[in-house]
Short mmCIF file of N, CA and C and ligand atoms in Angstrom, two decimals:
data_model
loop_
_atom_site.label_atom_id
_atom_site.label_comp_id
_atom_site.label_asym_id
_atom_site.label_seq_id
_atom_site.Cartn_x
_atom_site.Cartn_y
_atom_site.Cartn_z
N UNK A 23 -38.63 90.64 16.31
CA UNK A 23 -37.45 91.50 16.22
C UNK A 23 -36.18 90.67 16.03
N UNK A 24 -35.34 91.14 15.13
CA UNK A 24 -34.06 90.46 14.93
C UNK A 24 -33.03 91.06 15.88
N UNK A 25 -32.09 90.25 16.30
CA UNK A 25 -30.98 90.78 17.11
C UNK A 25 -30.07 91.59 16.19
N UNK A 26 -29.16 92.35 16.77
CA UNK A 26 -28.22 93.16 15.98
C UNK A 26 -27.43 92.28 15.01
N UNK A 27 -26.98 91.14 15.51
CA UNK A 27 -26.20 90.22 14.69
C UNK A 27 -27.05 89.66 13.54
N UNK A 28 -28.31 89.35 13.85
CA UNK A 28 -29.21 88.85 12.80
C UNK A 28 -29.48 89.93 11.75
N UNK A 29 -29.59 91.18 12.21
CA UNK A 29 -29.80 92.29 11.26
C UNK A 29 -28.61 92.42 10.32
N UNK A 30 -27.43 92.24 10.87
CA UNK A 30 -26.21 92.32 10.05
C UNK A 30 -26.22 91.21 8.99
N UNK A 31 -26.58 90.02 9.41
CA UNK A 31 -26.63 88.89 8.48
C UNK A 31 -27.69 89.14 7.41
N UNK A 32 -28.85 89.63 7.85
CA UNK A 32 -29.96 89.91 6.93
C UNK A 32 -29.55 90.95 5.89
N UNK A 33 -28.83 91.98 6.32
CA UNK A 33 -28.37 93.01 5.38
C UNK A 33 -27.37 92.44 4.38
N UNK A 34 -26.51 91.55 4.85
CA UNK A 34 -25.54 90.94 3.94
C UNK A 34 -26.27 90.11 2.88
N UNK A 35 -27.30 89.37 3.30
CA UNK A 35 -28.08 88.56 2.36
C UNK A 35 -28.75 89.46 1.32
N UNK A 36 -29.40 90.54 1.79
CA UNK A 36 -30.07 91.45 0.86
C UNK A 36 -29.06 92.11 -0.09
N UNK A 37 -27.91 92.47 0.44
CA UNK A 37 -26.87 93.10 -0.38
C UNK A 37 -26.45 92.16 -1.52
N UNK A 38 -26.27 90.89 -1.18
CA UNK A 38 -25.86 89.90 -2.19
C UNK A 38 -26.96 89.71 -3.24
N UNK A 39 -28.20 89.60 -2.77
CA UNK A 39 -29.30 89.29 -3.70
C UNK A 39 -29.79 90.51 -4.48
N UNK A 40 -29.58 91.72 -3.91
CA UNK A 40 -30.08 92.92 -4.60
C UNK A 40 -29.02 93.62 -5.42
N UNK A 41 -27.79 93.64 -4.86
CA UNK A 41 -26.81 94.57 -5.44
C UNK A 41 -25.57 93.92 -6.03
N UNK A 42 -24.92 93.06 -5.28
CA UNK A 42 -23.60 92.59 -5.72
C UNK A 42 -23.45 91.08 -5.61
N UNK A 43 -24.26 90.31 -6.32
CA UNK A 43 -24.12 88.85 -6.24
C UNK A 43 -22.71 88.39 -6.61
N UNK A 44 -22.10 89.10 -7.56
CA UNK A 44 -20.77 88.68 -8.04
C UNK A 44 -19.72 88.73 -6.93
N UNK A 45 -19.89 89.61 -5.96
CA UNK A 45 -18.92 89.66 -4.85
C UNK A 45 -18.90 88.38 -4.05
N UNK A 46 -19.97 87.60 -4.17
CA UNK A 46 -20.09 86.36 -3.41
C UNK A 46 -20.01 85.14 -4.33
N UNK A 47 -19.61 85.40 -5.59
CA UNK A 47 -19.50 84.31 -6.56
C UNK A 47 -20.85 83.79 -7.03
N UNK A 48 -21.88 84.64 -6.93
CA UNK A 48 -23.23 84.19 -7.30
C UNK A 48 -23.64 84.78 -8.64
N UNK A 49 -24.44 84.00 -9.38
CA UNK A 49 -25.03 84.49 -10.63
C UNK A 49 -26.54 84.33 -10.49
N UNK A 50 -27.26 85.44 -10.58
CA UNK A 50 -28.72 85.38 -10.47
C UNK A 50 -29.29 84.98 -11.83
N UNK A 51 -30.40 84.23 -11.83
CA UNK A 51 -31.05 83.95 -13.11
C UNK A 51 -31.88 85.17 -13.52
N UNK A 52 -32.56 85.10 -14.66
CA UNK A 52 -33.22 86.30 -15.20
C UNK A 52 -34.31 86.83 -14.26
N UNK A 53 -34.83 85.96 -13.39
CA UNK A 53 -35.85 86.40 -12.43
C UNK A 53 -35.24 86.79 -11.08
N UNK A 54 -33.93 86.73 -10.99
CA UNK A 54 -33.26 87.12 -9.75
C UNK A 54 -33.04 85.99 -8.76
N UNK A 55 -33.36 84.76 -9.17
CA UNK A 55 -33.22 83.62 -8.25
C UNK A 55 -31.82 83.00 -8.32
N UNK A 56 -31.45 82.37 -7.21
CA UNK A 56 -30.26 81.52 -7.17
C UNK A 56 -30.64 80.29 -6.33
N UNK A 57 -30.06 79.14 -6.67
CA UNK A 57 -30.38 77.92 -5.91
C UNK A 57 -30.00 78.12 -4.44
N UNK A 58 -30.89 77.73 -3.54
CA UNK A 58 -30.70 77.99 -2.12
C UNK A 58 -29.46 77.29 -1.55
N UNK A 59 -29.22 76.05 -1.96
CA UNK A 59 -28.04 75.35 -1.41
C UNK A 59 -26.74 76.00 -1.88
N UNK A 60 -26.73 76.44 -3.15
CA UNK A 60 -25.54 77.13 -3.66
C UNK A 60 -25.37 78.48 -2.95
N UNK A 61 -26.49 79.16 -2.74
CA UNK A 61 -26.46 80.46 -2.06
C UNK A 61 -25.83 80.31 -0.67
N UNK A 62 -26.31 79.34 0.07
CA UNK A 62 -25.81 79.13 1.44
C UNK A 62 -24.31 78.79 1.42
N UNK A 63 -23.95 77.90 0.52
CA UNK A 63 -22.54 77.48 0.44
C UNK A 63 -21.63 78.66 0.11
N UNK A 64 -22.03 79.47 -0.90
CA UNK A 64 -21.17 80.58 -1.33
C UNK A 64 -21.15 81.69 -0.27
N UNK A 65 -22.29 81.98 0.35
CA UNK A 65 -22.32 83.02 1.38
C UNK A 65 -21.44 82.61 2.56
N UNK A 66 -21.53 81.36 2.94
CA UNK A 66 -20.74 80.90 4.08
C UNK A 66 -19.24 80.97 3.75
N UNK A 67 -18.92 80.64 2.53
CA UNK A 67 -17.53 80.61 2.12
C UNK A 67 -16.96 82.02 1.97
N UNK A 68 -17.71 82.91 1.26
CA UNK A 68 -17.13 84.22 0.92
C UNK A 68 -17.39 85.28 1.99
N UNK A 69 -18.45 85.14 2.76
CA UNK A 69 -18.77 86.18 3.75
C UNK A 69 -18.57 85.67 5.17
N UNK A 70 -17.91 84.53 5.29
CA UNK A 70 -17.63 83.94 6.61
C UNK A 70 -18.88 83.87 7.49
N UNK A 71 -19.97 83.43 6.88
CA UNK A 71 -21.20 83.24 7.66
C UNK A 71 -21.37 81.77 7.98
N UNK A 72 -22.40 81.49 8.77
CA UNK A 72 -22.68 80.11 9.14
C UNK A 72 -24.15 79.81 8.89
N UNK A 73 -24.60 80.21 7.69
CA UNK A 73 -26.04 80.13 7.39
C UNK A 73 -26.51 78.70 7.25
N UNK A 74 -27.76 78.49 7.64
CA UNK A 74 -28.45 77.23 7.34
C UNK A 74 -29.81 77.60 6.74
N UNK A 75 -30.45 76.64 6.11
CA UNK A 75 -31.77 76.90 5.54
C UNK A 75 -32.74 77.34 6.64
N UNK A 76 -32.66 76.67 7.79
CA UNK A 76 -33.56 76.99 8.91
C UNK A 76 -33.37 78.43 9.36
N UNK A 77 -32.10 78.87 9.41
CA UNK A 77 -31.84 80.23 9.86
C UNK A 77 -32.40 81.25 8.87
N UNK A 78 -32.25 80.97 7.58
CA UNK A 78 -32.78 81.91 6.57
C UNK A 78 -34.30 82.00 6.70
N UNK A 79 -34.96 80.86 6.87
CA UNK A 79 -36.42 80.88 7.05
C UNK A 79 -36.79 81.65 8.31
N UNK A 80 -36.03 81.47 9.36
CA UNK A 80 -36.31 82.16 10.61
C UNK A 80 -36.13 83.68 10.46
N UNK A 81 -35.06 84.10 9.77
CA UNK A 81 -34.85 85.54 9.53
C UNK A 81 -36.00 86.12 8.73
N UNK A 82 -36.43 85.34 7.74
CA UNK A 82 -37.49 85.79 6.84
C UNK A 82 -38.81 85.97 7.59
N UNK A 83 -39.15 85.01 8.43
CA UNK A 83 -40.46 85.09 9.08
C UNK A 83 -40.45 86.06 10.26
N UNK A 84 -39.29 86.27 10.88
CA UNK A 84 -39.25 87.15 12.05
C UNK A 84 -38.89 88.60 11.72
N UNK A 85 -38.59 88.86 10.45
CA UNK A 85 -38.20 90.21 10.06
C UNK A 85 -39.44 91.11 9.93
N UNK A 86 -39.22 92.43 9.98
CA UNK A 86 -40.35 93.36 9.83
C UNK A 86 -40.93 93.34 8.42
N UNK A 87 -40.15 92.89 7.45
CA UNK A 87 -40.60 92.90 6.05
C UNK A 87 -40.22 91.62 5.35
N UNK A 88 -40.99 91.30 4.30
CA UNK A 88 -40.63 90.13 3.50
C UNK A 88 -39.69 90.59 2.38
N UNK A 89 -38.40 90.52 2.66
CA UNK A 89 -37.43 91.02 1.68
C UNK A 89 -37.00 89.96 0.67
N UNK A 90 -37.17 88.68 1.03
CA UNK A 90 -36.75 87.61 0.12
C UNK A 90 -37.89 86.63 -0.09
N UNK A 91 -37.78 85.91 -1.17
CA UNK A 91 -38.81 84.92 -1.50
C UNK A 91 -38.08 83.59 -1.72
N UNK A 92 -38.60 82.54 -1.10
CA UNK A 92 -38.00 81.22 -1.29
C UNK A 92 -39.04 80.33 -1.95
N UNK A 93 -38.69 79.79 -3.10
CA UNK A 93 -39.62 78.92 -3.81
C UNK A 93 -38.83 77.91 -4.64
N UNK A 94 -39.33 76.69 -4.72
CA UNK A 94 -38.64 75.62 -5.48
C UNK A 94 -37.15 75.53 -5.12
N UNK A 95 -36.83 75.64 -3.86
CA UNK A 95 -35.44 75.58 -3.39
C UNK A 95 -34.52 76.62 -4.03
N UNK A 96 -35.13 77.77 -4.35
CA UNK A 96 -34.35 78.91 -4.85
C UNK A 96 -34.72 80.12 -4.00
N UNK A 97 -33.81 81.10 -3.97
CA UNK A 97 -34.08 82.33 -3.20
C UNK A 97 -33.83 83.55 -4.07
N UNK A 98 -34.63 84.60 -3.83
CA UNK A 98 -34.36 85.88 -4.51
C UNK A 98 -34.81 87.03 -3.62
N UNK A 99 -34.28 88.22 -3.92
CA UNK A 99 -34.78 89.43 -3.26
C UNK A 99 -36.08 89.79 -3.94
N UNK A 100 -37.07 90.22 -3.15
CA UNK A 100 -38.39 90.55 -3.70
C UNK A 100 -38.34 91.91 -4.42
N UNK A 101 -37.52 92.84 -3.93
CA UNK A 101 -37.46 94.19 -4.51
C UNK A 101 -36.10 94.79 -4.19
N UNK A 102 -35.88 95.97 -4.75
CA UNK A 102 -34.68 96.74 -4.37
C UNK A 102 -33.45 96.49 -5.21
N UNK A 103 -33.58 95.75 -6.31
CA UNK A 103 -32.39 95.39 -7.09
C UNK A 103 -31.69 96.59 -7.73
N UNK A 104 -30.36 96.47 -7.79
CA UNK A 104 -29.58 97.46 -8.54
C UNK A 104 -28.55 96.78 -9.44
N UNK A 105 -28.68 95.47 -9.62
CA UNK A 105 -27.72 94.75 -10.48
C UNK A 105 -27.82 95.28 -11.91
N UNK A 106 -26.70 95.16 -12.65
CA UNK A 106 -26.68 95.70 -14.03
C UNK A 106 -27.73 95.02 -14.89
N UNK A 107 -27.80 93.71 -14.75
CA UNK A 107 -28.79 92.97 -15.55
C UNK A 107 -30.16 93.13 -14.90
N UNK A 108 -31.09 93.72 -15.64
CA UNK A 108 -32.39 94.03 -15.05
C UNK A 108 -33.18 92.75 -14.78
N UNK A 109 -33.71 92.62 -13.56
CA UNK A 109 -34.51 91.46 -13.19
C UNK A 109 -35.83 91.53 -13.95
N UNK A 110 -36.17 90.43 -14.60
CA UNK A 110 -37.38 90.39 -15.42
C UNK A 110 -38.61 90.22 -14.53
N UNK A 111 -39.63 90.98 -14.82
CA UNK A 111 -40.87 90.86 -14.05
C UNK A 111 -42.04 90.88 -15.02
N UNK A 112 -43.14 90.28 -14.60
CA UNK A 112 -44.32 90.29 -15.46
C UNK A 112 -45.28 91.38 -15.05
N UNK A 113 -45.60 92.26 -15.98
CA UNK A 113 -46.44 93.39 -15.57
C UNK A 113 -47.89 92.94 -15.45
N UNK A 114 -48.60 93.57 -14.52
CA UNK A 114 -50.03 93.30 -14.31
C UNK A 114 -50.75 94.63 -14.17
N UNK A 115 -52.07 94.59 -14.34
CA UNK A 115 -52.87 95.80 -14.18
C UNK A 115 -52.94 96.15 -12.68
N UNK A 116 -52.52 97.35 -12.32
CA UNK A 116 -52.52 97.73 -10.90
C UNK A 116 -53.91 98.18 -10.44
N UNK A 117 -54.10 98.36 -9.12
CA UNK A 117 -55.34 98.97 -8.63
C UNK A 117 -55.40 100.43 -9.08
N UNK A 118 -56.55 101.05 -8.89
CA UNK A 118 -56.70 102.43 -9.36
C UNK A 118 -55.61 103.34 -8.81
N UNK A 119 -55.34 103.21 -7.50
CA UNK A 119 -54.32 104.06 -6.88
C UNK A 119 -53.27 103.22 -6.15
N UNK A 120 -52.02 103.69 -6.20
CA UNK A 120 -50.95 103.16 -5.37
C UNK A 120 -50.31 104.38 -4.69
N UNK A 121 -49.40 104.14 -3.74
CA UNK A 121 -48.88 105.24 -2.93
C UNK A 121 -47.35 105.18 -2.84
N UNK A 122 -46.75 106.34 -2.67
CA UNK A 122 -45.29 106.42 -2.53
C UNK A 122 -44.98 107.42 -1.42
N UNK A 123 -44.25 106.96 -0.43
CA UNK A 123 -43.85 107.84 0.68
C UNK A 123 -42.44 108.31 0.46
N UNK A 124 -42.24 109.63 0.58
CA UNK A 124 -40.91 110.16 0.32
C UNK A 124 -40.64 111.38 1.20
N UNK A 125 -39.45 111.96 1.04
CA UNK A 125 -39.07 113.12 1.86
C UNK A 125 -39.51 114.41 1.20
N UNK A 126 -39.85 115.41 2.02
CA UNK A 126 -40.25 116.73 1.51
C UNK A 126 -39.19 117.31 0.58
N UNK A 127 -37.92 117.07 0.92
CA UNK A 127 -36.87 117.70 0.12
C UNK A 127 -36.82 117.18 -1.32
N UNK A 128 -37.45 116.04 -1.60
CA UNK A 128 -37.43 115.49 -2.97
C UNK A 128 -38.63 115.96 -3.80
N UNK A 129 -39.58 116.60 -3.13
CA UNK A 129 -40.87 116.85 -3.78
C UNK A 129 -40.79 117.70 -5.05
N UNK A 130 -40.06 118.80 -5.00
CA UNK A 130 -39.97 119.68 -6.18
C UNK A 130 -39.44 118.90 -7.37
N UNK A 131 -38.40 118.14 -7.12
CA UNK A 131 -37.81 117.36 -8.20
C UNK A 131 -38.78 116.29 -8.72
N UNK A 132 -39.48 115.61 -7.80
CA UNK A 132 -40.42 114.55 -8.21
C UNK A 132 -41.58 115.15 -9.00
N UNK A 133 -42.06 116.31 -8.57
CA UNK A 133 -43.22 116.89 -9.26
C UNK A 133 -42.83 117.49 -10.62
N UNK A 134 -41.53 117.64 -10.87
CA UNK A 134 -41.17 118.07 -12.23
C UNK A 134 -40.69 116.87 -13.07
N UNK A 135 -39.88 116.00 -12.49
CA UNK A 135 -39.33 114.85 -13.27
C UNK A 135 -40.20 113.60 -13.22
N UNK A 136 -41.10 113.53 -12.27
CA UNK A 136 -41.82 112.28 -12.02
C UNK A 136 -41.02 111.39 -11.09
N UNK A 137 -41.57 110.22 -10.79
CA UNK A 137 -40.87 109.25 -9.93
C UNK A 137 -39.93 108.43 -10.79
N UNK A 138 -38.68 108.39 -10.40
CA UNK A 138 -37.69 107.60 -11.14
C UNK A 138 -37.08 106.56 -10.20
N UNK A 139 -36.54 105.48 -10.76
CA UNK A 139 -36.02 104.42 -9.88
C UNK A 139 -34.72 104.78 -9.15
N UNK A 140 -34.08 105.90 -9.55
CA UNK A 140 -32.80 106.30 -8.94
C UNK A 140 -31.79 105.16 -9.06
N UNK A 141 -31.25 104.70 -7.91
CA UNK A 141 -30.19 103.68 -7.98
C UNK A 141 -30.74 102.27 -8.18
N UNK A 142 -32.05 102.13 -8.15
CA UNK A 142 -32.61 100.78 -8.27
C UNK A 142 -33.16 100.57 -9.67
N UNK A 143 -33.71 99.37 -9.91
CA UNK A 143 -34.21 99.05 -11.26
C UNK A 143 -35.65 99.51 -11.44
N UNK A 144 -36.39 99.56 -10.33
CA UNK A 144 -37.81 99.89 -10.42
C UNK A 144 -38.17 100.90 -9.33
N UNK A 145 -39.23 101.65 -9.58
CA UNK A 145 -39.80 102.53 -8.56
C UNK A 145 -40.56 101.64 -7.56
N UNK A 146 -40.49 102.02 -6.28
CA UNK A 146 -41.12 101.22 -5.23
C UNK A 146 -42.43 101.89 -4.81
N UNK A 147 -43.53 101.15 -4.85
CA UNK A 147 -44.84 101.71 -4.49
C UNK A 147 -45.51 100.83 -3.44
N UNK A 148 -46.43 101.44 -2.67
CA UNK A 148 -47.13 100.70 -1.63
C UNK A 148 -48.61 100.67 -1.94
N UNK A 149 -49.25 99.62 -1.43
CA UNK A 149 -50.67 99.45 -1.70
C UNK A 149 -51.54 100.37 -0.83
N UNK A 150 -51.00 100.77 0.32
CA UNK A 150 -51.79 101.64 1.19
C UNK A 150 -50.92 102.76 1.75
N UNK A 151 -51.61 103.80 2.27
CA UNK A 151 -50.88 104.98 2.74
C UNK A 151 -50.07 104.68 4.01
N UNK A 152 -50.55 103.73 4.79
CA UNK A 152 -49.85 103.41 6.04
C UNK A 152 -48.44 102.88 5.74
N UNK A 153 -48.37 101.97 4.77
CA UNK A 153 -47.06 101.41 4.40
C UNK A 153 -46.19 102.48 3.75
N UNK A 154 -46.81 103.31 2.90
CA UNK A 154 -46.04 104.37 2.24
C UNK A 154 -45.44 105.31 3.29
N UNK A 155 -46.20 105.54 4.36
CA UNK A 155 -45.73 106.40 5.46
C UNK A 155 -44.49 105.79 6.12
N UNK A 156 -44.52 104.49 6.34
CA UNK A 156 -43.36 103.82 6.96
C UNK A 156 -42.13 103.94 6.06
N UNK A 157 -42.33 103.74 4.75
CA UNK A 157 -41.20 103.86 3.80
C UNK A 157 -40.66 105.30 3.84
N UNK A 158 -41.57 106.29 3.80
CA UNK A 158 -41.16 107.69 3.78
C UNK A 158 -40.43 108.11 5.04
N UNK A 159 -40.80 107.49 6.17
CA UNK A 159 -40.19 107.87 7.47
C UNK A 159 -38.71 107.52 7.54
N UNK A 160 -38.23 106.67 6.62
CA UNK A 160 -36.79 106.39 6.59
C UNK A 160 -36.00 107.65 6.25
N UNK A 161 -36.65 108.58 5.55
CA UNK A 161 -35.92 109.74 5.05
C UNK A 161 -36.41 111.08 5.58
N UNK A 162 -37.57 111.07 6.24
CA UNK A 162 -38.17 112.34 6.69
C UNK A 162 -39.11 112.01 7.85
N UNK A 163 -38.97 112.74 8.96
CA UNK A 163 -39.80 112.45 10.14
C UNK A 163 -41.27 112.69 9.82
N UNK A 164 -41.54 113.60 8.88
CA UNK A 164 -42.92 113.87 8.50
C UNK A 164 -43.01 113.80 6.97
N UNK A 165 -43.10 112.58 6.44
CA UNK A 165 -42.95 112.38 5.00
C UNK A 165 -44.12 112.91 4.16
N UNK A 166 -43.90 113.00 2.88
CA UNK A 166 -44.96 113.33 1.92
C UNK A 166 -45.48 112.02 1.35
N UNK A 167 -46.80 111.93 1.22
CA UNK A 167 -47.37 110.75 0.56
C UNK A 167 -47.91 111.17 -0.79
N UNK A 168 -47.45 110.49 -1.82
CA UNK A 168 -47.95 110.75 -3.18
C UNK A 168 -48.95 109.66 -3.54
N UNK A 169 -50.05 110.09 -4.11
CA UNK A 169 -51.01 109.11 -4.64
C UNK A 169 -50.74 109.00 -6.14
N UNK A 170 -50.55 107.76 -6.57
CA UNK A 170 -50.22 107.49 -7.97
C UNK A 170 -51.49 106.99 -8.66
N UNK A 171 -51.89 107.64 -9.73
CA UNK A 171 -53.04 107.16 -10.52
C UNK A 171 -52.54 106.00 -11.38
N UNK A 172 -52.45 104.85 -10.72
CA UNK A 172 -51.74 103.72 -11.32
C UNK A 172 -52.46 103.16 -12.55
N UNK A 173 -53.78 103.05 -12.45
CA UNK A 173 -54.49 102.46 -13.60
C UNK A 173 -54.42 103.37 -14.82
N UNK A 174 -54.52 104.67 -14.56
CA UNK A 174 -54.43 105.62 -15.66
C UNK A 174 -53.01 105.55 -16.28
N UNK A 175 -52.00 105.45 -15.45
CA UNK A 175 -50.62 105.35 -15.95
C UNK A 175 -50.43 104.05 -16.73
N UNK A 176 -51.03 102.97 -16.22
CA UNK A 176 -50.90 101.67 -16.90
C UNK A 176 -51.56 101.72 -18.27
N UNK A 177 -52.68 102.39 -18.34
CA UNK A 177 -53.39 102.52 -19.62
C UNK A 177 -52.52 103.29 -20.62
N UNK A 178 -51.71 104.19 -20.10
CA UNK A 178 -50.83 104.98 -20.98
C UNK A 178 -49.53 104.23 -21.29
N UNK A 179 -49.40 102.99 -20.78
CA UNK A 179 -48.25 102.17 -21.17
C UNK A 179 -47.16 102.01 -20.11
N UNK A 180 -47.34 102.62 -18.94
CA UNK A 180 -46.34 102.43 -17.87
C UNK A 180 -46.60 101.06 -17.23
N UNK A 181 -45.54 100.30 -17.04
CA UNK A 181 -45.70 98.94 -16.53
C UNK A 181 -45.63 98.89 -15.01
N UNK A 182 -46.49 98.08 -14.43
CA UNK A 182 -46.54 97.86 -12.97
C UNK A 182 -46.35 96.37 -12.69
N UNK A 183 -45.72 96.08 -11.55
CA UNK A 183 -45.40 94.69 -11.21
C UNK A 183 -45.79 94.47 -9.75
N UNK A 184 -46.51 93.38 -9.50
CA UNK A 184 -46.97 93.10 -8.14
C UNK A 184 -46.02 92.13 -7.45
N UNK A 185 -45.62 92.50 -6.24
CA UNK A 185 -44.75 91.62 -5.46
C UNK A 185 -45.49 91.18 -4.20
N UNK A 186 -44.80 90.44 -3.34
CA UNK A 186 -45.43 89.94 -2.13
C UNK A 186 -45.89 91.08 -1.22
N UNK A 187 -46.91 90.80 -0.41
CA UNK A 187 -47.29 91.66 0.70
C UNK A 187 -47.55 93.12 0.36
N UNK A 188 -48.32 93.35 -0.69
CA UNK A 188 -48.73 94.73 -0.99
C UNK A 188 -47.65 95.62 -1.57
N UNK A 189 -46.54 95.02 -1.99
CA UNK A 189 -45.50 95.82 -2.61
C UNK A 189 -45.73 95.84 -4.12
N UNK A 190 -45.63 97.01 -4.69
CA UNK A 190 -45.71 97.15 -6.14
C UNK A 190 -44.44 97.83 -6.62
N UNK A 191 -44.02 97.44 -7.81
CA UNK A 191 -42.88 98.10 -8.46
C UNK A 191 -43.40 98.65 -9.77
N UNK A 192 -42.67 99.61 -10.31
CA UNK A 192 -43.09 100.13 -11.61
C UNK A 192 -41.90 100.73 -12.33
N UNK A 193 -42.13 101.03 -13.61
CA UNK A 193 -41.16 101.82 -14.34
C UNK A 193 -41.40 103.28 -13.94
N UNK A 194 -40.59 104.18 -14.49
CA UNK A 194 -40.71 105.60 -14.12
C UNK A 194 -42.14 106.09 -14.34
N UNK A 195 -42.59 106.97 -13.47
CA UNK A 195 -43.97 107.48 -13.55
C UNK A 195 -43.94 109.00 -13.68
N UNK A 196 -44.47 109.50 -14.78
CA UNK A 196 -44.47 110.94 -15.03
C UNK A 196 -45.32 111.66 -13.98
N UNK A 197 -44.99 112.94 -13.79
CA UNK A 197 -45.64 113.74 -12.73
C UNK A 197 -47.15 113.87 -12.94
N UNK A 198 -47.62 113.76 -14.17
CA UNK A 198 -49.07 113.86 -14.44
C UNK A 198 -49.88 112.85 -13.64
N UNK A 199 -49.25 111.76 -13.23
CA UNK A 199 -49.99 110.70 -12.52
C UNK A 199 -49.83 110.80 -11.01
N UNK A 200 -49.19 111.87 -10.53
CA UNK A 200 -48.88 111.98 -9.11
C UNK A 200 -49.65 113.13 -8.47
N UNK A 201 -50.06 112.89 -7.24
CA UNK A 201 -50.79 113.91 -6.51
C UNK A 201 -50.39 113.81 -5.04
N UNK A 202 -50.08 114.94 -4.42
CA UNK A 202 -49.72 114.92 -3.00
C UNK A 202 -51.00 114.77 -2.19
N UNK A 203 -50.99 113.84 -1.24
CA UNK A 203 -52.16 113.66 -0.38
C UNK A 203 -51.97 114.51 0.87
N UNK A 204 -52.96 115.29 1.18
CA UNK A 204 -52.89 116.09 2.41
C UNK A 204 -53.46 115.25 3.55
N UNK A 205 -52.81 115.30 4.69
CA UNK A 205 -53.41 114.54 5.80
C UNK A 205 -53.86 115.46 6.92
C1 HQG B 308 -36.81 109.40 -4.49
C2 HQG B 308 -36.60 99.99 1.67
C3 HQG B 308 -35.84 113.17 -6.48
C4 HQG B 308 -37.85 108.45 -3.91
C5 HQG B 308 -37.87 100.78 1.92
C6 HQG B 308 -37.05 107.80 -2.78
C7 HQG B 308 -38.76 100.38 0.79
C8 HQG B 308 -36.73 111.07 -6.32
C9 HQG B 308 -35.62 107.78 -3.33
C10 HQG B 308 -37.77 100.15 -0.34
C11 HQG B 308 -37.22 111.14 -7.64
C12 HQG B 308 -35.17 106.41 -3.78
C13 HQG B 308 -37.75 101.26 -1.37
C14 HQG B 308 -36.97 112.33 -8.37
C15 HQG B 308 -37.80 109.22 -6.84
N1 HQG B 308 -36.28 113.31 -7.75
N2 HQG B 308 -36.04 112.06 -5.74
N3 HQG B 308 -37.40 112.51 -9.63
N4 HQG B 308 -37.87 109.99 -7.94
N5 HQG B 308 -37.10 109.86 -5.85
O1 HQG B 308 -34.52 103.58 -1.32
O2 HQG B 308 -39.08 103.96 -2.28
O3 HQG B 308 -35.59 98.17 4.23
O4 HQG B 308 -34.52 103.50 -3.87
O5 HQG B 308 -38.98 109.16 -3.46
O6 HQG B 308 -38.44 100.57 3.18
O7 HQG B 308 -37.47 104.99 -0.58
O8 HQG B 308 -34.24 98.25 2.13
O9 HQG B 308 -36.67 103.79 -2.69
O10 HQG B 308 -37.10 108.57 -1.60
O11 HQG B 308 -39.50 99.23 1.09
O12 HQG B 308 -35.90 96.41 2.53
O13 HQG B 308 -35.61 108.64 -4.47
O14 HQG B 308 -36.48 100.08 0.27
O15 HQG B 308 -36.72 98.65 2.07
O16 HQG B 308 -34.97 105.63 -2.62
O17 HQG B 308 -37.65 102.53 -0.74
P1 HQG B 308 -35.09 104.05 -2.62
P2 HQG B 308 -37.78 103.90 -1.55
P3 HQG B 308 -35.53 97.83 2.78
#
């Protein structure tokens, strides 16, 4: 568990890497990465933080979710981007089914329009129903779980992208590929 102060710092990091890098003087590369030393220096300078590499690693490993990825001394947000420049991802063939947890109040709209990324660049999908349930609970105490016929959608040309820890992203998914799971 992160302390309240650590949660605040973690949210600021995600905000910079997902939404507004320019507010912190950062430029993400096409894959969403920024050099870790530059990231720390600019965040400390513009957001009055006191980040160190050790602290970022500690936030990452002690958090409930893997929101950032650190590799080759660079850092990026794993998902959730809303920056104007779309983060490039390599599509892969998904498993037969993926899942999406959402609120009941969105269901009519989703079953007519399909799943759309809304304010983000990609639709967020989970590998199992348990994780989809946790995502859905952010918006509804008793969420709806949609089963996505991911392989069938991929065959029809919809792109899917695999991220860390069972997270999948995708482009918009038409309603034909969605089914409400009854529990
Ligand atoms: C809904 C958090 C109406 C969609 C979470 C969702 C996850 C539609 C909302 C991650 C729709 C978008 C992502 C349509 C989609 N009509 N509503 N046609 N299509 N929606 O936050 O999947 O803690 O962008 O069902 O835990 O809820 O921030 O996506 O309810 O891991 O790291 O529009 O964000 O992680 O909401 O969550 P979001 P999400 P963090």
